[in-house]
Tab-separated table of C-alpha atoms in Angstrom:
chain	number	residue	atom	x	y	z
A	836	UNK	CA	13.484	-28.120	50.245
A	837	UNK	CA	13.967	-25.446	47.615
A	838	UNK	CA	12.496	-27.757	45.013
A	839	UNK	CA	9.287	-28.036	47.018
A	840	UNK	CA	9.074	-24.269	47.309
A	841	UNK	CA	9.271	-23.956	43.506
A	842	UNK	CA	6.197	-26.143	43.003
A	843	UNK	CA	3.770	-23.709	44.683
A	844	UNK	CA	5.410	-20.823	42.858
A	845	UNK	CA	4.974	-22.584	39.540
A	846	UNK	CA	1.340	-23.294	40.391
A	847	UNK	CA	0.771	-19.695	41.327
A	848	UNK	CA	2.342	-18.568	38.022
A	849	UNK	CA	0.199	-21.059	36.081
A	850	UNK	CA	-2.968	-19.900	37.848
A	851	UNK	CA	-2.034	-16.276	37.242
A	852	UNK	CA	-1.519	-16.896	33.524
A	853	UNK	CA	-4.804	-18.820	33.357
A	854	UNK	CA	-6.687	-15.957	35.025
A	855	UNK	CA	-5.032	-13.421	32.761
A	856	UNK	CA	-5.842	-15.474	29.661
A	857	UNK	CA	-9.462	-15.883	30.794
A	858	UNK	CA	-9.825	-12.114	31.399
A	859	UNK	CA	-8.350	-11.402	27.985
A	860	UNK	CA	-10.636	-13.966	26.367
A	861	UNK	CA	-13.749	-12.522	27.971
A	862	UNK	CA	-12.678	-8.968	27.229
A	863	UNK	CA	-11.999	-9.712	23.597
A	864	UNK	CA	-15.326	-11.549	23.180
A	865	UNK	CA	-17.154	-8.628	24.795
A	866	UNK	CA	-15.375	-6.126	22.574
A	867	UNK	CA	-16.109	-7.982	19.372
A	868	UNK	CA	-19.713	-8.745	20.219
A	869	UNK	CA	-20.457	-5.041	20.737
A	870	UNK	CA	-19.891	-4.376	17.033
A	871	UNK	CA	-22.124	-5.012	14.036
A	872	UNK	CA	-23.095	-8.557	13.125
A	873	UNK	CA	-21.096	-10.485	10.524
A	874	UNK	CA	-22.716	-10.576	7.081
A	875	UNK	CA	-22.494	-13.195	4.356
A	876	UNK	CA	-19.501	-11.484	2.742
A	877	UNK	CA	-17.580	-11.883	6.013
A	878	UNK	CA	-18.381	-15.603	6.144
A	879	UNK	CA	-17.781	-16.422	2.471
A	880	UNK	CA	-14.170	-17.239	1.569
A	881	UNK	CA	-12.583	-17.599	-1.842
A	882	UNK	CA	-10.740	-20.850	-2.604
A	883	UNK	CA	-7.458	-19.217	-3.584
A	884	UNK	CA	-4.481	-21.048	-5.120
A	885	UNK	CA	-1.789	-22.103	-2.655
A	886	UNK	CA	1.664	-20.505	-2.844
A	887	UNK	CA	3.110	-23.720	-4.194
A	888	UNK	CA	0.439	-23.915	-6.905
A	889	UNK	CA	1.059	-20.264	-7.898
A	890	UNK	CA	4.797	-20.924	-8.164
A	891	UNK	CA	4.082	-23.727	-10.681
A	892	UNK	CA	1.374	-21.890	-12.595
A	893	UNK	CA	1.314	-19.778	-15.714
A	894	UNK	CA	-0.333	-16.384	-15.508
A	895	UNK	CA	-3.099	-17.793	-17.763
A	896	UNK	CA	-3.749	-20.422	-15.078
A	897	UNK	CA	-3.914	-17.741	-12.429
A	898	UNK	CA	-6.437	-15.775	-14.510
A	899	UNK	CA	-8.540	-18.886	-15.175
A	900	UNK	CA	-8.685	-19.641	-11.442
A	901	UNK	CA	-9.582	-15.973	-10.851
A	902	UNK	CA	-12.525	-16.420	-13.267
A	903	UNK	CA	-13.679	-19.380	-11.215
A	904	UNK	CA	-13.446	-17.340	-7.968
A	905	UNK	CA	-15.632	-14.574	-9.321
A	906	UNK	CA	-18.183	-17.032	-10.701
A	907	UNK	CA	-18.304	-18.788	-7.333
A	908	UNK	CA	-18.790	-15.404	-5.587
A	909	UNK	CA	-21.626	-14.554	-7.900
A	910	UNK	CA	-23.507	-17.840	-7.274
A	911	UNK	CA	-22.635	-18.425	-3.614
A	912	UNK	CA	-22.717	-14.822	-2.350
A	913	UNK	CA	-24.328	-12.305	-4.654
A	914	UNK	CA	-27.194	-14.573	-5.740
A	915	UNK	CA	-27.765	-15.809	-2.217
A	916	UNK	CA	-28.106	-12.440	-0.417
A	917	UNK	CA	-30.947	-12.031	1.965
A	918	UNK	CA	-33.510	-9.291	1.319
A	919	UNK	CA	-32.099	-7.093	4.077
A	920	UNK	CA	-28.650	-7.293	2.490
A	921	UNK	CA	-29.880	-5.970	-0.864
A	922	UNK	CA	-29.166	-2.308	-0.315
A	923	UNK	CA	-28.277	0.421	-2.877
A	924	UNK	CA	-24.707	0.716	-1.512
A	925	UNK	CA	-23.794	-2.909	-0.979
A	926	UNK	CA	-21.042	-3.811	-3.418
A	927	UNK	CA	-22.204	-7.485	-3.378
A	928	UNK	CA	-25.766	-6.722	-4.543
A	929	UNK	CA	-25.978	-6.958	-8.339
A	930	UNK	CA	-28.474	-4.069	-8.571
A	931	UNK	CA	-26.585	-1.734	-6.268
A	932	UNK	CA	-24.931	1.504	-7.403
A	933	UNK	CA	-21.488	0.194	-6.444
A	934	UNK	CA	-21.573	-3.364	-7.861
A	935	UNK	CA	-18.063	-3.786	-9.266
A	936	UNK	CA	-19.020	-6.153	-12.149
A	937	UNK	CA	-21.193	-3.347	-13.497
A	938	UNK	CA	-18.164	-1.261	-14.360
A	939	UNK	CA	-15.722	-1.982	-17.158
A	940	UNK	CA	-13.016	-2.865	-16.714
A	941	UNK	CA	-13.558	-4.441	-13.329
A	942	UNK	CA	-10.494	-3.141	-11.481
A	943	UNK	CA	-10.838	-5.844	-8.866
A	944	UNK	CA	-9.395	-8.248	-11.439
A	945	UNK	CA	-5.756	-8.768	-12.446
A	946	UNK	CA	-4.802	-6.432	-15.299
A	947	UNK	CA	-2.232	-6.623	-18.166
A	948	UNK	CA	-1.608	-3.391	-20.147
A	949	UNK	CA	0.297	-3.664	-23.433
A	950	UNK	CA	1.975	-0.611	-24.943
A	951	UNK	CA	1.717	0.612	-28.475
A	952	UNK	CA	4.855	0.387	-30.580
A	953	UNK	CA	8.258	-0.821	-29.411
A	954	UNK	CA	8.406	-2.448	-25.992
A	955	UNK	CA	10.920	-0.580	-23.782
A	956	UNK	CA	10.502	-2.426	-20.517
A	957	UNK	CA	8.390	-4.421	-18.106
A	958	UNK	CA	6.663	-3.221	-14.967
A	959	UNK	CA	4.938	-5.158	-12.185
A	960	UNK	CA	2.644	-3.087	-9.958
A	961	UNK	CA	1.548	-4.477	-6.573
A	962	UNK	CA	-1.474	-3.103	-4.726
A	963	UNK	CA	-2.010	-2.855	-1.004
A	964	UNK	CA	-3.780	-4.753	1.743
A	965	UNK	CA	-7.647	-4.854	1.457
A	966	UNK	CA	-7.096	-3.072	-1.812
A	967	UNK	CA	-7.382	-3.983	-5.507
A	968	UNK	CA	-5.584	-3.189	-8.820
A	969	UNK	CA	-7.734	-0.040	-9.025
A	970	UNK	CA	-5.191	1.740	-6.788
A	971	UNK	CA	-2.509	1.153	-9.433
A	972	UNK	CA	-4.440	2.294	-12.480
A	973	UNK	CA	-2.830	5.718	-12.956
A	974	UNK	CA	0.640	4.406	-12.341
A	975	UNK	CA	0.003	1.505	-14.727
A	976	UNK	CA	-1.051	3.868	-17.465
A	977	UNK	CA	2.134	5.958	-16.985
A	978	UNK	CA	4.385	2.929	-17.617
A	979	UNK	CA	2.216	1.735	-20.505
A	980	UNK	CA	2.412	5.182	-22.200
A	981	UNK	CA	6.213	5.030	-22.080
A	982	UNK	CA	6.419	1.658	-23.785
A	983	UNK	CA	6.301	-0.768	-20.862
A	984	UNK	CA	4.375	-3.998	-20.583
A	985	UNK	CA	2.480	-3.630	-17.291
A	986	UNK	CA	1.210	-6.512	-15.121
A	987	UNK	CA	-0.997	-5.639	-12.141
A	988	UNK	CA	-1.916	-8.876	-10.327
A	989	UNK	CA	-4.848	-9.178	-7.997
A	990	UNK	CA	-3.312	-10.458	-4.750
A	991	UNK	CA	-4.842	-13.564	-3.142
A	992	UNK	CA	-7.782	-12.738	-0.889
A	993	UNK	CA	-8.477	-9.405	-2.591
A	994	UNK	CA	-11.047	-8.113	-5.065
A	995	UNK	CA	-13.718	-10.606	-4.047
A	996	UNK	CA	-15.028	-10.380	-0.466
A	997	UNK	CA	-13.341	-9.481	2.841
A	998	UNK	CA	-13.947	-13.024	4.185
A	999	UNK	CA	-11.322	-14.190	1.684
A	1000	UNK	CA	-8.605	-12.397	3.759
A	1001	UNK	CA	-9.313	-14.615	6.727
A	1002	UNK	CA	-7.447	-17.570	5.215
A	1003	UNK	CA	-4.698	-16.212	2.955
A	1004	UNK	CA	-1.049	-15.709	3.946
A	1005	UNK	CA	1.946	-13.674	2.846
A	1006	UNK	CA	3.499	-16.659	1.030
A	1007	UNK	CA	0.696	-16.508	-1.478
A	1008	UNK	CA	1.287	-12.799	-2.078
A	1009	UNK	CA	4.984	-13.347	-2.572
A	1010	UNK	CA	4.280	-16.229	-4.969
A	1011	UNK	CA	1.919	-13.961	-6.896
A	1012	UNK	CA	4.645	-11.321	-7.148
A	1013	UNK	CA	7.042	-13.907	-8.633
A	1014	UNK	CA	4.344	-15.055	-11.087
A	1015	UNK	CA	3.679	-11.464	-12.206
A	1016	UNK	CA	7.399	-10.939	-12.881
A	1017	UNK	CA	7.531	-14.118	-14.902
A	1018	UNK	CA	4.586	-12.977	-16.972
A	1019	UNK	CA	5.924	-9.483	-17.498
A	1020	UNK	CA	9.229	-10.978	-18.625
A	1021	UNK	CA	7.484	-13.404	-20.945
A	1022	UNK	CA	5.586	-10.586	-22.659
A	1023	UNK	CA	8.397	-8.017	-22.788
A	1024	UNK	CA	11.519	-10.159	-22.957
A	1025	UNK	CA	14.430	-10.426	-20.563
A	1026	UNK	CA	16.596	-7.835	-22.293
A	1027	UNK	CA	14.542	-4.769	-21.342
A	1028	UNK	CA	14.473	-3.086	-17.862
A	1029	UNK	CA	12.216	-4.467	-15.141
A	1030	UNK	CA	10.542	-2.067	-12.732
A	1031	UNK	CA	8.785	-3.065	-9.486
A	1032	UNK	CA	6.148	-0.721	-8.128
A	1033	UNK	CA	4.532	-1.244	-4.752
A	1034	UNK	CA	1.867	0.559	-2.781
A	1035	UNK	CA	1.518	-0.089	0.944
A	1036	UNK	CA	1.610	-3.883	1.456
A	1037	UNK	CA	2.676	-4.077	-2.171
A	1038	UNK	CA	5.711	-2.014	-1.277
A	1039	UNK	CA	6.793	-4.668	1.202
A	1040	UNK	CA	6.279	-7.384	-1.417
A	1041	UNK	CA	8.329	-5.429	-3.986
A	1042	UNK	CA	11.198	-5.032	-1.553
A	1043	UNK	CA	11.007	-8.655	-0.438
A	1044	UNK	CA	11.181	-9.803	-4.043
A	1045	UNK	CA	14.129	-7.486	-4.809
A	1046	UNK	CA	16.060	-8.781	-1.832
A	1047	UNK	CA	15.241	-12.423	-2.712
A	1048	UNK	CA	16.593	-11.813	-6.202
A	1049	UNK	CA	19.996	-10.742	-4.830
A	1050	UNK	CA	20.657	-14.278	-3.647
A	1051	UNK	CA	18.602	-16.278	-6.141
A	1052	UNK	CA	19.694	-16.401	-9.776
A	1053	UNK	CA	16.350	-17.960	-10.698
A	1054	UNK	CA	14.646	-14.629	-9.867
A	1055	UNK	CA	15.058	-11.857	-12.372
A	1056	UNK	CA	16.483	-8.702	-10.783
A	1057	UNK	CA	14.623	-5.390	-11.120
A	1058	UNK	CA	16.431	-2.270	-12.282
A	1059	UNK	CA	14.189	0.183	-10.445
A	1060	UNK	CA	11.890	0.060	-7.406
A	1061	UNK	CA	9.163	2.736	-6.855
A	1062	UNK	CA	7.251	2.686	-3.595
A	1063	UNK	CA	4.218	4.596	-2.359
A	1064	UNK	CA	3.344	4.508	1.383
A	1065	UNK	CA	5.394	1.277	1.675
A	1066	UNK	CA	4.689	-1.141	4.515
A	1067	UNK	CA	8.240	-1.462	5.781
A	1068	UNK	CA	6.976	-1.436	9.353
A	1069	UNK	CA	3.545	-1.415	11.021
A	1070	UNK	CA	2.467	-0.061	14.418
A	1071	UNK	CA	3.934	-2.143	17.280
A	1072	UNK	CA	0.524	-3.372	18.485
A	1073	UNK	CA	0.130	-5.324	15.218
A	1074	UNK	CA	2.406	-8.049	16.651
A	1075	UNK	CA	-0.400	-8.953	19.075
A	1076	UNK	CA	-3.121	-9.087	16.373
A	1077	UNK	CA	-3.050	-12.849	16.343
A	1078	UNK	CA	-4.044	-12.956	19.983
A	1079	UNK	CA	-7.176	-10.978	19.254
A	1080	UNK	CA	-8.454	-13.729	17.014
A	1081	UNK	CA	-8.107	-16.607	19.528
A	1082	UNK	CA	-11.801	-16.664	20.611
A	1083	UNK	CA	-12.792	-17.167	16.973
A	1084	UNK	CA	-11.638	-20.763	17.351
A	1085	UNK	CA	-15.094	-21.222	18.896
A	1086	UNK	CA	-17.818	-20.757	16.207
A	1087	UNK	CA	-19.985	-18.810	18.650
A	1088	UNK	CA	-17.309	-16.100	18.803
A	1089	UNK	CA	-16.585	-15.798	15.055
A	1090	UNK	CA	-16.664	-12.059	15.247
A	1091	UNK	CA	-13.401	-12.074	17.215
A	1092	UNK	CA	-11.658	-12.928	13.923
A	1093	UNK	CA	-12.334	-9.300	12.823
A	1094	UNK	CA	-10.794	-6.117	14.003
A	1095	UNK	CA	-13.289	-4.017	12.100
A	1096	UNK	CA	-16.698	-4.897	10.680
A	1097	UNK	CA	-18.050	-2.141	8.434
A	1098	UNK	CA	-20.600	-1.936	5.598
A	1099	UNK	CA	-19.011	-2.692	2.210
A	1100	UNK	CA	-19.875	0.287	0.010
A	1101	UNK	CA	-16.518	0.730	-1.715
A	1102	UNK	CA	-16.423	-1.180	-5.032
A	1103	UNK	CA	-12.634	-1.483	-5.078
A	1104	UNK	CA	-11.536	-1.773	-1.487
A	1105	UNK	CA	-12.664	-3.720	1.584
A	1106	UNK	CA	-13.840	-1.632	4.540
A	1107	UNK	CA	-13.867	-4.561	6.985
A	1108	UNK	CA	-10.554	-5.792	8.320
A	1109	UNK	CA	-9.837	-9.300	9.708
A	1110	UNK	CA	-7.288	-10.168	12.342
A	1111	UNK	CA	-5.426	-12.393	9.871
A	1112	UNK	CA	-4.691	-9.435	7.560
A	1113	UNK	CA	-2.987	-7.558	10.393
A	1114	UNK	CA	-1.114	-10.694	11.450
A	1115	UNK	CA	0.199	-11.376	7.891
A	1116	UNK	CA	1.323	-7.794	7.444
A	1117	UNK	CA	3.275	-7.891	10.670
A	1118	UNK	CA	4.937	-11.203	9.713
A	1119	UNK	CA	5.773	-9.791	6.287
A	1120	UNK	CA	7.412	-6.624	7.645
A	1121	UNK	CA	9.334	-8.462	10.323
A	1122	UNK	CA	10.778	-10.854	7.741
A	1123	UNK	CA	11.537	-7.919	5.430
A	1124	UNK	CA	13.379	-5.879	8.057
A	1125	UNK	CA	15.493	-8.913	9.015
A	1126	UNK	CA	16.347	-9.555	5.370
A	1127	UNK	CA	17.367	-5.957	4.827
A	1128	UNK	CA	19.708	-6.116	7.776
A	1129	UNK	CA	21.107	-9.483	6.680
A	1130	UNK	CA	21.751	-8.083	3.197
A	1131	UNK	CA	23.539	-5.130	4.716
A	1132	UNK	CA	25.739	-7.391	6.902
A	1133	UNK	CA	26.634	-9.668	3.974
A	1134	UNK	CA	27.304	-6.872	1.563
A	1135	UNK	CA	24.580	-8.005	-0.882
A	1136	UNK	CA	22.775	-4.659	-0.324
A	1137	UNK	CA	25.238	-3.000	-2.690
A	1138	UNK	CA	23.448	-4.678	-5.578
A	1139	UNK	CA	20.044	-3.353	-4.609
A	1140	UNK	CA	18.543	-1.237	-7.456
A	1141	UNK	CA	17.682	2.438	-6.854
A	1142	UNK	CA	14.574	2.927	-4.728
A	1143	UNK	CA	12.275	5.926	-5.089
A	1144	UNK	CA	9.765	6.290	-2.235
A	1145	UNK	CA	6.887	8.662	-1.682
A	1146	UNK	CA	5.716	8.789	1.948
A	1147	UNK	CA	3.470	11.043	4.010
A	1148	UNK	CA	5.022	12.004	7.367
A	1149	UNK	CA	1.580	11.360	8.917
A	1150	UNK	CA	0.551	7.777	8.286
A	1151	UNK	CA	-1.658	5.817	10.677
A	1152	UNK	CA	-1.400	2.548	8.714
A	1153	UNK	CA	2.359	2.077	8.293
A	1154	UNK	CA	5.406	3.350	10.135
A	1155	UNK	CA	7.024	6.350	8.422
A	1156	UNK	CA	9.898	5.947	10.895
A	1157	UNK	CA	10.505	2.465	9.634
A	1158	UNK	CA	10.836	3.721	6.012
A	1159	UNK	CA	13.763	5.882	7.140
A	1160	UNK	CA	15.362	3.653	9.795
A	1161	UNK	CA	14.636	0.139	8.536
A	1162	UNK	CA	15.079	0.768	4.757
A	1163	UNK	CA	16.836	3.974	3.798
A	1164	UNK	CA	19.367	3.595	6.551
A	1165	UNK	CA	20.797	0.640	4.562
A	1166	UNK	CA	20.374	1.615	0.852
A	1167	UNK	CA	23.641	1.985	-1.060
A	1168	UNK	CA	24.630	5.155	-2.850
A	1169	UNK	CA	22.912	4.174	-6.084
A	1170	UNK	CA	20.512	6.984	-6.988
A	1171	UNK	CA	17.868	6.209	-4.372
A	1172	UNK	CA	15.561	8.989	-3.227
A	1173	UNK	CA	13.037	9.495	-0.413
A	1174	UNK	CA	10.239	11.999	-0.872
A	1175	UNK	CA	8.403	13.081	2.305
A	1176	UNK	CA	5.124	15.015	2.332
A	1177	UNK	CA	4.952	17.275	5.313
A	1178	UNK	CA	1.709	18.307	7.015
A	1179	UNK	CA	0.090	21.568	5.918
A	1180	UNK	CA	1.794	23.856	8.447
A	1181	UNK	CA	-0.510	26.744	7.460
A	1182	UNK	CA	-3.738	24.821	8.011
A	1183	UNK	CA	-6.492	26.691	9.864
A	1184	UNK	CA	-6.577	23.858	12.380
A	1185	UNK	CA	-2.861	24.084	13.020
A	1186	UNK	CA	-3.379	24.973	16.659
A	1187	UNK	CA	-5.059	21.566	17.060
A	1188	UNK	CA	-2.016	19.577	15.782
A	1189	UNK	CA	-0.302	17.221	18.139
A	1190	UNK	CA	3.236	18.573	18.800
A	1191	UNK	CA	4.714	15.416	17.264
A	1192	UNK	CA	2.893	16.133	14.004
A	1193	UNK	CA	4.195	19.637	13.670
A	1194	UNK	CA	7.790	18.524	14.213
A	1195	UNK	CA	7.652	15.153	12.448
A	1196	UNK	CA	9.436	16.170	9.268
A	1197	UNK	CA	12.300	17.707	11.264
A	1198	UNK	CA	12.884	14.597	13.437
A	1199	UNK	CA	12.543	11.835	10.852
A	1200	UNK	CA	15.691	12.274	8.822
A	1201	UNK	CA	19.265	11.843	9.988
A	1202	UNK	CA	21.538	14.860	9.529
A	1203	UNK	CA	23.159	15.194	6.047
A	1204	UNK	CA	25.131	14.051	4.193
A	1205	UNK	CA	23.112	10.972	3.347
A	1206	UNK	CA	23.643	8.202	0.805
A	1207	UNK	CA	20.317	8.987	-0.811
A	1208	UNK	CA	18.551	12.098	-2.042
A	1209	UNK	CA	15.815	13.548	0.130
A	1210	UNK	CA	12.980	15.795	-0.996
A	1211	UNK	CA	10.580	17.357	1.486
A	1212	UNK	CA	7.325	18.796	0.201
A	1213	UNK	CA	6.310	21.559	2.624
A	1214	UNK	CA	4.822	25.012	2.926
A	1215	UNK	CA	6.690	27.907	1.298
A	1216	UNK	CA	6.146	29.845	4.493
A	1217	UNK	CA	4.497	29.247	7.862
A	1218	UNK	CA	1.449	31.330	6.841
A	1219	UNK	CA	1.263	30.199	3.214
A	1220	UNK	CA	-0.592	27.234	1.692
A	1221	UNK	CA	1.705	27.411	-1.340
A	1222	UNK	CA	4.305	24.633	-1.364
A	1223	UNK	CA	7.937	24.070	-2.240
A	1224	UNK	CA	10.197	21.048	-2.734
A	1225	UNK	CA	13.304	21.166	-0.537
A	1226	UNK	CA	15.822	18.769	-2.051
A	1227	UNK	CA	19.142	17.619	-0.570
A	1228	UNK	CA	21.159	15.532	-3.073
A	1229	UNK	CA	22.929	12.404	-1.928
A	1230	UNK	CA	26.217	13.177	-0.136
A	1231	UNK	CA	25.308	16.892	-0.032
A	1232	UNK	CA	24.742	19.130	2.954
A	1233	UNK	CA	23.041	22.089	1.376
A	1234	UNK	CA	19.470	21.870	0.090
A	1235	UNK	CA	17.887	23.532	-2.877
A	1236	UNK	CA	14.399	24.833	-2.946
A	1237	UNK	CA	11.893	24.806	-5.836
A	1238	UNK	CA	8.430	26.368	-5.920
A	1239	UNK	CA	5.831	23.762	-6.932
A	1240	UNK	CA	3.011	26.166	-7.786
A	1241	UNK	CA	0.709	23.802	-5.910
A	1242	UNK	CA	-1.391	24.968	-2.957
A	1243	UNK	CA	-2.954	22.849	-0.248
A	1244	UNK	CA	-6.664	22.476	-0.905
A	1245	UNK	CA	-8.923	24.225	1.656
A	1246	UNK	CA	-9.528	22.125	4.737
A	1247	UNK	CA	-6.771	19.575	4.047
A	1248	UNK	CA	-4.186	19.460	6.815
A	1249	UNK	CA	-2.106	16.507	5.657
A	1250	UNK	CA	-1.930	13.610	3.240
A	1251	UNK	CA	-2.733	10.111	4.421
A	1252	UNK	CA	-1.623	6.575	3.776
A	1253	UNK	CA	-4.339	5.991	1.175
A	1254	UNK	CA	-4.115	9.379	-0.620
A	1255	UNK	CA	-0.902	9.055	-2.579
A	1256	UNK	CA	-1.912	7.006	-5.662
A	1257	UNK	CA	-4.965	9.096	-6.566
A	1258	UNK	CA	-5.266	12.537	-8.254
A	1259	UNK	CA	-7.735	15.095	-7.002
A	1260	UNK	CA	-10.052	14.337	-9.916
A	1261	UNK	CA	-10.312	10.573	-9.410
A	1262	UNK	CA	-13.976	9.743	-9.692
A	1263	UNK	CA	-13.971	7.466	-6.623
A	1264	UNK	CA	-11.396	8.967	-4.236
A	1265	UNK	CA	-10.836	12.463	-5.607
A	1266	UNK	CA	-11.615	15.634	-3.701
A	1267	UNK	CA	-12.896	17.095	-6.992
A	1268	UNK	CA	-14.137	14.049	-8.985
A	1269	UNK	CA	-14.042	14.372	-12.757
A	1270	UNK	CA	-17.297	12.380	-12.978
A	1271	UNK	CA	-19.397	12.431	-9.859
A	1272	UNK	CA	-20.560	8.975	-8.723
A	1273	UNK	CA	-19.036	7.233	-11.747
A	1274	UNK	CA	-18.600	4.169	-9.520
A	1275	UNK	CA	-21.835	4.700	-7.557
A	1276	UNK	CA	-20.275	6.893	-4.940
A	1277	UNK	CA	-17.560	9.640	-4.817
A	1278	UNK	CA	-15.958	8.945	-1.474
A	1279	UNK	CA	-13.302	11.638	-1.685
A	1280	UNK	CA	-15.835	14.410	-2.118
A	1281	UNK	CA	-17.986	13.556	0.926
A	1282	UNK	CA	-18.104	16.406	3.406
A	1283	UNK	CA	-20.428	15.746	6.303
A	1284	UNK	CA	-21.724	17.658	9.278
A	1285	UNK	CA	-24.144	16.221	11.779
A	1286	UNK	CA	-24.495	14.440	15.045
A	1287	UNK	CA	-22.144	11.666	16.297
A	1288	UNK	CA	-23.342	8.048	16.487
A	1289	UNK	CA	-25.519	8.513	13.408
A	1290	UNK	CA	-23.480	7.063	10.599
A	1291	UNK	CA	-22.722	3.354	10.064
A	1292	UNK	CA	-19.070	4.162	9.548
A	1293	UNK	CA	-16.697	6.218	11.689
A	1294	UNK	CA	-16.064	9.851	10.934
A	1295	UNK	CA	-12.321	9.017	10.970
A	1296	UNK	CA	-12.840	6.955	7.837
A	1297	UNK	CA	-14.714	9.631	5.969
A	1298	UNK	CA	-12.490	12.576	6.906
A	1299	UNK	CA	-9.244	10.814	5.898
A	1300	UNK	CA	-7.642	12.385	2.848
A	1301	UNK	CA	-8.103	10.002	-0.065
A	1302	UNK	CA	-6.488	11.930	-2.951
A	1303	UNK	CA	-3.172	13.661	-3.494
A	1304	UNK	CA	-2.876	17.408	-4.473
A	1305	UNK	CA	0.747	16.726	-5.327
A	1306	UNK	CA	-0.084	13.882	-7.668
A	1307	UNK	CA	0.981	15.696	-10.906
A	1308	UNK	CA	4.374	16.580	-9.395
A	1309	UNK	CA	4.764	13.010	-8.109
A	1310	UNK	CA	3.974	11.535	-11.513
A	1311	UNK	CA	6.527	13.893	-13.104
A	1312	UNK	CA	9.222	12.450	-10.855
A	1313	UNK	CA	8.110	8.901	-11.691
A	1314	UNK	CA	8.023	9.673	-15.414
A	1315	UNK	CA	11.590	10.913	-15.203
A	1316	UNK	CA	12.626	7.532	-13.730
A	1317	UNK	CA	10.800	5.690	-16.446
A	1318	UNK	CA	12.351	7.836	-19.162
A	1319	UNK	CA	15.856	7.332	-17.748
A	1320	UNK	CA	15.502	3.577	-17.127
A	1321	UNK	CA	17.377	2.482	-20.206
A	1322	UNK	CA	20.212	5.007	-19.872
A	1323	UNK	CA	23.692	3.881	-18.913
A	1324	UNK	CA	24.176	6.602	-16.286
A	1325	UNK	CA	20.764	6.884	-14.647
A	1326	UNK	CA	21.792	9.437	-11.931
A	1327	UNK	CA	23.205	11.749	-14.611
A	1328	UNK	CA	20.017	11.381	-16.669
A	1329	UNK	CA	17.875	12.223	-13.628
A	1330	UNK	CA	19.975	15.262	-12.771
A	1331	UNK	CA	19.685	16.506	-16.375
A	1332	UNK	CA	15.948	16.072	-16.404
A	1333	UNK	CA	15.614	18.081	-13.171
A	1334	UNK	CA	17.368	21.116	-14.585
A	1335	UNK	CA	15.368	24.033	-15.868
A	1336	UNK	CA	15.398	24.761	-19.608
A	1337	UNK	CA	17.831	27.678	-18.962
A	1338	UNK	CA	20.152	25.452	-16.932
A	1339	UNK	CA	20.144	22.815	-19.682
A	1340	UNK	CA	20.984	25.497	-22.287
A	1341	UNK	CA	23.918	26.696	-20.234
A	1342	UNK	CA	25.071	23.139	-19.652
A	1343	UNK	CA	24.904	22.498	-23.389
A	1344	UNK	CA	27.000	25.604	-24.169
A	1345	UNK	CA	29.708	24.365	-21.730
A	1346	UNK	CA	29.966	20.929	-23.324
A	1347	UNK	CA	32.930	20.339	-25.618
A	1348	UNK	CA	32.062	20.311	-29.304
């Protein structure tokens, strides 16, 4: 008799799931249909190389295929725009102010920077999700100036049109990372140091490659890893992103494949965001976290190269907590360092902060001693916009404090996920652009006041900090790593470079002659 009772129960459960699924389906369709209509750049998709093809390709092959993609986009998208799509701030309109092909170089394309003089090393720089090589331009130039061959690949699905992100997957990005390392090694040789640099999603790719190389002799191991706003973890709701795209299986509900549909006025970054992009980032971070834990259990983690990370405590794109708990918790004592940028505790809007924001920097880190160095950039005093660097060396308990002689700009209450790679004078993202509207628009300098529901984009997007007042200090730390990369004792080299001139003089007097 009990078996007969289970049948109605199973039916009720099935009916309940069906009802729940139907409600979700209808709700998701309703939500997506409320937004703006899809445009041609959402429907057009680049025919990117498969991961297997990339793994068997030369970098020259990748560039040749990239040429084909951009030609196809020109003929199939740009030349086919309807009249109402030909607006002055549409990046796909050839006569618009923000048309990327009108600027040289076109930073949506893969870049290779060769140094002058002797080659000291190789560097592979990996941009973020919806981004382009433009976000790595200042970092690339830093490595190039210190004698490194620099390869900045355009990741599959990027640089063309946002519709291209609907079909790509993380395996293609990882294959492109491997290809870029092969090309950098071919150009620089295998005897010089290799540095991996990753921003956002590129940070996850850099870490994934480094971990893969620990157990695969066919992959060249990097000697340094530098990360900016790395995607070690994403908000928990990202795991359900794939569900949001289910209605898009029906052509009538194609908009459900998108979490955000926004006008495309940025020449070097997509504004629209498809469900697949969120899904792939979640899959990548889950695999990465599992691999970090596996490397820790097996002991392979001891061979991980030093990792230097710059991360804002406030980051709505990636999980700052995951950077600490899912990565730095496991790094060996090898000269790794984590730099955290606190909020502006002296901001005029401080009374409006969420309590979690004000206390974030104090709750993120475990108590010292730690296996890695920590540096916290914060206010010199509660009522001062001047800043200091509070550094706690690895295995130390006491911190040291250094005045940075950098003040928070007026009105800026924190950094953001997207701010770190750009100086305040960047012409596109800078708060104080060196050349206003050099790329058709200076997004970082926009300061708007008006009525809500007037703009085609959300105020959240426009008020987000897009440049970094601490950029010169950050680049000084990075340049120290580059300069010390070929030294036998890298931690000692870094410690020496951090000393003041007076300290170095005293240290020199105490050395045996």
